[in-house]
């Protein structure tokens, strides 16, 4: 009987997996989109500068 009780206790000590809530998922998507827009803006600026300097 003692073995059975200790087995039950071991099962209960498992930590449930953390689930992300809607707000944290949304926040991570917004952060990813902001990063993509930043990269696109930097690339566009760099290409525009090269184009303008090439006219001289």
PDB file of N, CA and C in Angstrom:
ATOM      1  N   UNK A   1       0.815  -1.198   0.000  1.00  0.00           N
ATOM      2  CA  UNK A   1       0.000   0.000   0.000  1.00  0.00           C
ATOM      3  C   UNK A   1       0.864   1.269   0.000  1.00  0.00           C
ATOM      4  N   UNK A   2       1.958   1.257   0.699  1.00  0.00           N
ATOM      5  CA  UNK A   2       2.838   2.417   0.760  1.00  0.00           C
ATOM      6  C   UNK A   2       3.430   2.711  -0.615  1.00  0.00           C
ATOM      7  N   UNK A   3       3.723   1.655  -1.380  1.00  0.00           N
ATOM      8  CA  UNK A   3       4.265   1.855  -2.721  1.00  0.00           C
ATOM      9  C   UNK A   3       3.253   2.557  -3.610  1.00  0.00           C
ATOM     10  N   UNK A   4       1.994   2.189  -3.492  1.00  0.00           N
ATOM     11  CA  UNK A   4       0.944   2.783  -4.308  1.00  0.00           C
ATOM     12  C   UNK A   4       0.772   4.261  -3.976  1.00  0.00           C
ATOM     13  N   UNK A   5       0.824   4.624  -2.711  1.00  0.00           N
ATOM     14  CA  UNK A   5       0.671   6.023  -2.309  1.00  0.00           C
ATOM     15  C   UNK A   5       1.855   6.865  -2.806  1.00  0.00           C
ATOM     16  N   UNK A   6       3.064   6.341  -2.730  1.00  0.00           N
ATOM     17  CA  UNK A   6       4.217   7.103  -3.195  1.00  0.00           C
ATOM     18  C   UNK A   6       4.163   7.293  -4.707  1.00  0.00           C
ATOM     19  N   UNK A   7       3.616   6.330  -5.428  1.00  0.00           N
ATOM     20  CA  UNK A   7       3.463   6.467  -6.874  1.00  0.00           C
ATOM     21  C   UNK A   7       2.487   7.586  -7.200  1.00  0.00           C
ATOM     22  N   UNK A   8       1.412   7.682  -6.438  1.00  0.00           N
ATOM     23  CA  UNK A   8       0.432   8.750  -6.652  1.00  0.00           C
ATOM     24  C   UNK A   8       1.065  10.117  -6.390  1.00  0.00           C
ATOM     25  N   UNK A   9       1.862  10.232  -5.370  1.00  0.00           N
ATOM     26  CA  UNK A   9       2.491  11.506  -5.045  1.00  0.00           C
ATOM     27  C   UNK A   9       3.443  11.939  -6.161  1.00  0.00           C
ATOM     28  N   UNK A  10       4.152  10.983  -6.747  1.00  0.00           N
ATOM     29  CA  UNK A  10       5.076  11.321  -7.815  1.00  0.00           C
ATOM     30  C   UNK A  10       4.331  11.842  -9.036  1.00  0.00           C
ATOM     31  N   UNK A  11       3.158  11.307  -9.306  1.00  0.00           N
ATOM     32  CA  UNK A  11       2.387  11.781 -10.445  1.00  0.00           C
ATOM     33  C   UNK A  11       1.920  13.211 -10.240  1.00  0.00           C
ATOM     34  N   UNK A  12       1.558  13.569  -9.058  1.00  0.00           N
ATOM     35  CA  UNK A  12       1.030  14.901  -8.782  1.00  0.00           C
ATOM     36  C   UNK A  12       2.100  15.986  -8.831  1.00  0.00           C
ATOM     37  N   UNK A  13       3.363  15.616  -8.696  1.00  0.00           N
ATOM     38  CA  UNK A  13       4.419  16.627  -8.662  1.00  0.00           C
ATOM     39  C   UNK A  13       4.786  17.133 -10.051  1.00  0.00           C
ATOM     40  N   UNK A  14       4.232  16.553 -11.106  1.00  0.00           N
ATOM     41  CA  UNK A  14       4.537  17.039 -12.443  1.00  0.00           C
ATOM     42  C   UNK A  14       4.019  18.458 -12.612  1.00  0.00           C
ATOM     43  N   UNK A  15       4.832  19.291 -13.208  1.00  0.00           N
ATOM     44  CA  UNK A  15       4.449  20.674 -13.443  1.00  0.00           C
ATOM     45  C   UNK A  15       3.691  20.735 -14.770  1.00  0.00           C
ATOM     46  N   UNK A  16       2.495  21.292 -14.773  1.00  0.00           N
ATOM     47  CA  UNK A  16       1.758  21.380 -16.033  1.00  0.00           C
ATOM     48  C   UNK A  16       2.457  22.329 -17.000  1.00  0.00           C
ATOM     49  N   UNK A  17       2.358  22.006 -18.279  1.00  0.00           N
ATOM     50  CA  UNK A  17       3.009  22.858 -19.273  1.00  0.00           C
ATOM     51  C   UNK A  17       2.338  24.220 -19.290  1.00  0.00           C
ATOM     52  N   UNK A  18       3.154  25.247 -19.443  1.00  0.00           N
ATOM     53  CA  UNK A  18       2.629  26.614 -19.456  1.00  0.00           C
ATOM     54  C   UNK A  18       2.037  26.904 -20.824  1.00  0.00           C
ATOM     55  N   UNK A  19       0.826  27.403 -20.832  1.00  0.00           N
ATOM     56  CA  UNK A  19       0.196  27.773 -22.088  1.00  0.00           C
ATOM     57  C   UNK A  19       0.210  29.277 -22.212  1.00  0.00           C
ATOM     58  N   UNK A  20       0.489  29.734 -23.404  1.00  0.00           N
ATOM     59  CA  UNK A  20       0.498  31.172 -23.632  1.00  0.00           C
ATOM     60  C   UNK A  20      -0.925  31.656 -23.790  1.00  0.00           C
ATOM     61  N   UNK A  21      -1.220  32.744 -23.164  1.00  0.00           N
ATOM     62  CA  UNK A  21      -2.528  33.338 -23.306  1.00  0.00           C
ATOM     63  C   UNK A  21      -2.638  34.097 -24.607  1.00  0.00           C
ATOM     64  N   UNK A  22      -3.839  34.532 -24.912  1.00  0.00           N
ATOM     65  CA  UNK A  22      -4.091  35.262 -26.154  1.00  0.00           C
ATOM     66  C   UNK A  22      -3.272  36.535 -26.218  1.00  0.00           C
ATOM     67  N   UNK A  23      -3.164  37.241 -25.107  1.00  0.00           N
ATOM     68  CA  UNK A  23      -2.448  38.519 -25.112  1.00  0.00           C
ATOM     69  C   UNK A  23      -0.950  38.332 -25.365  1.00  0.00           C
ATOM     70  N   UNK A  24      -0.354  37.299 -24.813  1.00  0.00           N
ATOM     71  CA  UNK A  24       1.071  37.087 -25.046  1.00  0.00           C
ATOM     72  C   UNK A  24       1.338  36.604 -26.468  1.00  0.00           C
ATOM     73  N   UNK A  25       0.411  35.822 -27.047  1.00  0.00           N
ATOM     74  CA  UNK A  25       0.560  35.419 -28.449  1.00  0.00           C
ATOM     75  C   UNK A  25       0.471  36.635 -29.355  1.00  0.00           C
ATOM     76  N   UNK A  26      -0.502  37.485 -29.056  1.00  0.00           N
ATOM     77  CA  UNK A  26      -0.692  38.698 -29.847  1.00  0.00           C
ATOM     78  C   UNK A  26       0.533  39.609 -29.727  1.00  0.00           C
ATOM     79  N   UNK A  27       1.066  39.735 -28.540  1.00  0.00           N
ATOM     80  CA  UNK A  27       2.236  40.577 -28.324  1.00  0.00           C
ATOM     81  C   UNK A  27       3.443  40.047 -29.083  1.00  0.00           C
ATOM     82  N   UNK A  28       3.615  38.731 -29.120  1.00  0.00           N
ATOM     83  CA  UNK A  28       4.758  38.179 -29.850  1.00  0.00           C
ATOM     84  C   UNK A  28       4.594  38.372 -31.355  1.00  0.00           C
ATOM     85  N   UNK A  29       3.356  38.281 -31.860  1.00  0.00           N
ATOM     86  CA  UNK A  29       3.126  38.521 -33.286  1.00  0.00           C
ATOM     87  C   UNK A  29       3.386  39.976 -33.648  1.00  0.00           C
ATOM     88  N   UNK A  30       2.962  40.886 -32.791  1.00  0.00           N
ATOM     89  CA  UNK A  30       3.200  42.309 -33.032  1.00  0.00           C
ATOM     90  C   UNK A  30       4.692  42.599 -33.035  1.00  0.00           C
ATOM     91  N   UNK A  31       5.404  42.002 -32.106  1.00  0.00           N
ATOM     92  CA  UNK A  31       6.858  42.204 -32.031  1.00  0.00           C
ATOM     93  C   UNK A  31       7.551  41.689 -33.290  1.00  0.00           C
ATOM     94  N   UNK A  32       7.108  40.528 -33.776  1.00  0.00           N
ATOM     95  CA  UNK A  32       7.692  39.973 -34.989  1.00  0.00           C
ATOM     96  C   UNK A  32       7.414  40.861 -36.207  1.00  0.00           C
ATOM     97  N   UNK A  33       6.199  41.373 -36.315  1.00  0.00           N
ATOM     98  CA  UNK A  33       5.852  42.238 -37.440  1.00  0.00           C
ATOM     99  C   UNK A  33       6.629  43.553 -37.390  1.00  0.00           C
ATOM    100  N   UNK A  34       6.813  44.103 -36.200  1.00  0.00           N
ATOM    101  CA  UNK A  34       7.598  45.332 -36.062  1.00  0.00           C
ATOM    102  C   UNK A  34       9.036  45.096 -36.501  1.00  0.00           C
ATOM    103  N   UNK A  35       9.585  43.933 -36.167  1.00  0.00           N
ATOM    104  CA  UNK A  35      10.962  43.611 -36.574  1.00  0.00           C
ATOM    105  C   UNK A  35      11.052  43.504 -38.090  1.00  0.00           C
ATOM    106  N   UNK A  36      10.059  42.875 -38.714  1.00  0.00           N
ATOM    107  CA  UNK A  36      10.068  42.747 -40.169  1.00  0.00           C
ATOM    108  C   UNK A  36       9.961  44.111 -40.846  1.00  0.00           C
ATOM    109  N   UNK A  37       9.095  44.952 -40.333  1.00  0.00           N
ATOM    110  CA  UNK A  37       8.953  46.294 -40.905  1.00  0.00           C
ATOM    111  C   UNK A  37      10.231  47.111 -40.740  1.00  0.00           C
ATOM    112  N   UNK A  38      10.909  46.952 -39.621  1.00  0.00           N
ATOM    113  CA  UNK A  38      12.172  47.657 -39.390  1.00  0.00           C
ATOM    114  C   UNK A  38      13.204  47.239 -40.431  1.00  0.00           C
ATOM    115  N   UNK A  39      13.302  45.940 -40.688  1.00  0.00           N
ATOM    116  CA  UNK A  39      14.265  45.444 -41.672  1.00  0.00           C
ATOM    117  C   UNK A  39      13.921  45.958 -43.063  1.00  0.00           C
ATOM    118  N   UNK A  40      12.644  45.905 -43.436  1.00  0.00           N
ATOM    119  CA  UNK A  40      12.226  46.403 -44.745  1.00  0.00           C
ATOM    120  C   UNK A  40      12.515  47.890 -44.894  1.00  0.00           C
ATOM    121  N   UNK A  41      12.258  48.665 -43.849  1.00  0.00           N
ATOM    122  CA  UNK A  41      12.517  50.104 -43.900  1.00  0.00           C
ATOM    123  C   UNK A  41      14.002  50.380 -44.075  1.00  0.00           C
ATOM    124  N   UNK A  42      14.844  49.641 -43.364  1.00  0.00           N
ATOM    125  CA  UNK A  42      16.291  49.824 -43.500  1.00  0.00           C
ATOM    126  C   UNK A  42      16.770  49.462 -44.897  1.00  0.00           C
ATOM    127  N   UNK A  43      16.240  48.379 -45.446  1.00  0.00           N
ATOM    128  CA  UNK A  43      16.638  47.972 -46.804  1.00  0.00           C
ATOM    129  C   UNK A  43      16.198  49.005 -47.836  1.00  0.00           C
ATOM    130  N   UNK A  44      14.975  49.488 -47.714  1.00  0.00           N
ATOM    131  CA  UNK A  44      14.477  50.482 -48.655  1.00  0.00           C
ATOM    132  C   UNK A  44      15.299  51.759 -48.580  1.00  0.00           C
ATOM    133  N   UNK A  45      15.657  52.193 -47.390  1.00  0.00           N
ATOM    134  CA  UNK A  45      16.470  53.400 -47.212  1.00  0.00           C
ATOM    135  C   UNK A  45      17.849  53.217 -47.841  1.00  0.00           C
ATOM    136  N   UNK A  46      18.429  52.047 -47.623  1.00  0.00           N
ATOM    137  CA  UNK A  46      19.757  51.791 -48.173  1.00  0.00           C
ATOM    138  C   UNK A  46      19.722  51.780 -49.702  1.00  0.00           C
ATOM    139  N   UNK A  47      18.710  51.126 -50.278  1.00  0.00           N
ATOM    140  CA  UNK A  47      18.604  51.088 -51.737  1.00  0.00           C
ATOM    141  C   UNK A  47      18.353  52.476 -52.312  1.00  0.00           C
ATOM    142  N   UNK A  48      17.546  53.255 -51.634  1.00  0.00           N
ATOM    143  CA  UNK A  48      17.265  54.621 -52.103  1.00  0.00           C
ATOM    144  C   UNK A  48      18.526  55.481 -52.064  1.00  0.00           C
ATOM    145  N   UNK A  49      19.305  55.336 -50.998  1.00  0.00           N
ATOM    146  CA  UNK A  49      20.552  56.096 -50.904  1.00  0.00           C
ATOM    147  C   UNK A  49      21.524  55.709 -52.008  1.00  0.00           C
ATOM    148  N   UNK A  50      21.624  54.410 -52.286  1.00  0.00           N
ATOM    149  CA  UNK A  50      22.498  53.968 -53.377  1.00  0.00           C
ATOM    150  C   UNK A  50      22.028  54.512 -54.707  1.00  0.00           C
ATOM    151  N   UNK A  51      20.716  54.543 -54.921  1.00  0.00           N
ATOM    152  CA  UNK A  51      20.158  55.041 -56.177  1.00  0.00           C
ATOM    153  C   UNK A  51      20.432  56.526 -56.352  1.00  0.00           C
ATOM    154  N   UNK A  52      20.256  57.294 -55.277  1.00  0.00           N
ATOM    155  CA  UNK A  52      20.483  58.739 -55.340  1.00  0.00           C
ATOM    156  C   UNK A  52      21.958  59.038 -55.557  1.00  0.00           C
ATOM    157  N   UNK A  53      22.847  58.349 -54.884  1.00  0.00           N
ATOM    158  CA  UNK A  53      24.280  58.578 -55.034  1.00  0.00           C
ATOM    159  C   UNK A  53      24.792  58.147 -56.404  1.00  0.00           C
ATOM    160  N   UNK A  54      24.111  57.196 -57.039  1.00  0.00           N
ATOM    161  CA  UNK A  54      24.522  56.731 -58.358  1.00  0.00           C
ATOM    162  C   UNK A  54      24.241  57.750 -59.450  1.00  0.00           C
ATOM    163  N   UNK A  55      23.340  58.720 -59.206  1.00  0.00           N
ATOM    164  CA  UNK A  55      23.000  59.733 -60.194  1.00  0.00           C
ATOM    165  C   UNK A  55      24.103  60.769 -60.351  1.00  0.00           C
ATOM    166  N   UNK A  56      24.966  60.934 -59.359  1.00  0.00           N
ATOM    167  CA  UNK A  56      25.988  61.994 -59.402  1.00  0.00           C
ATOM    168  C   UNK A  56      26.996  61.765 -60.444  1.00  0.00           C
TER     169      UNK A  56
END
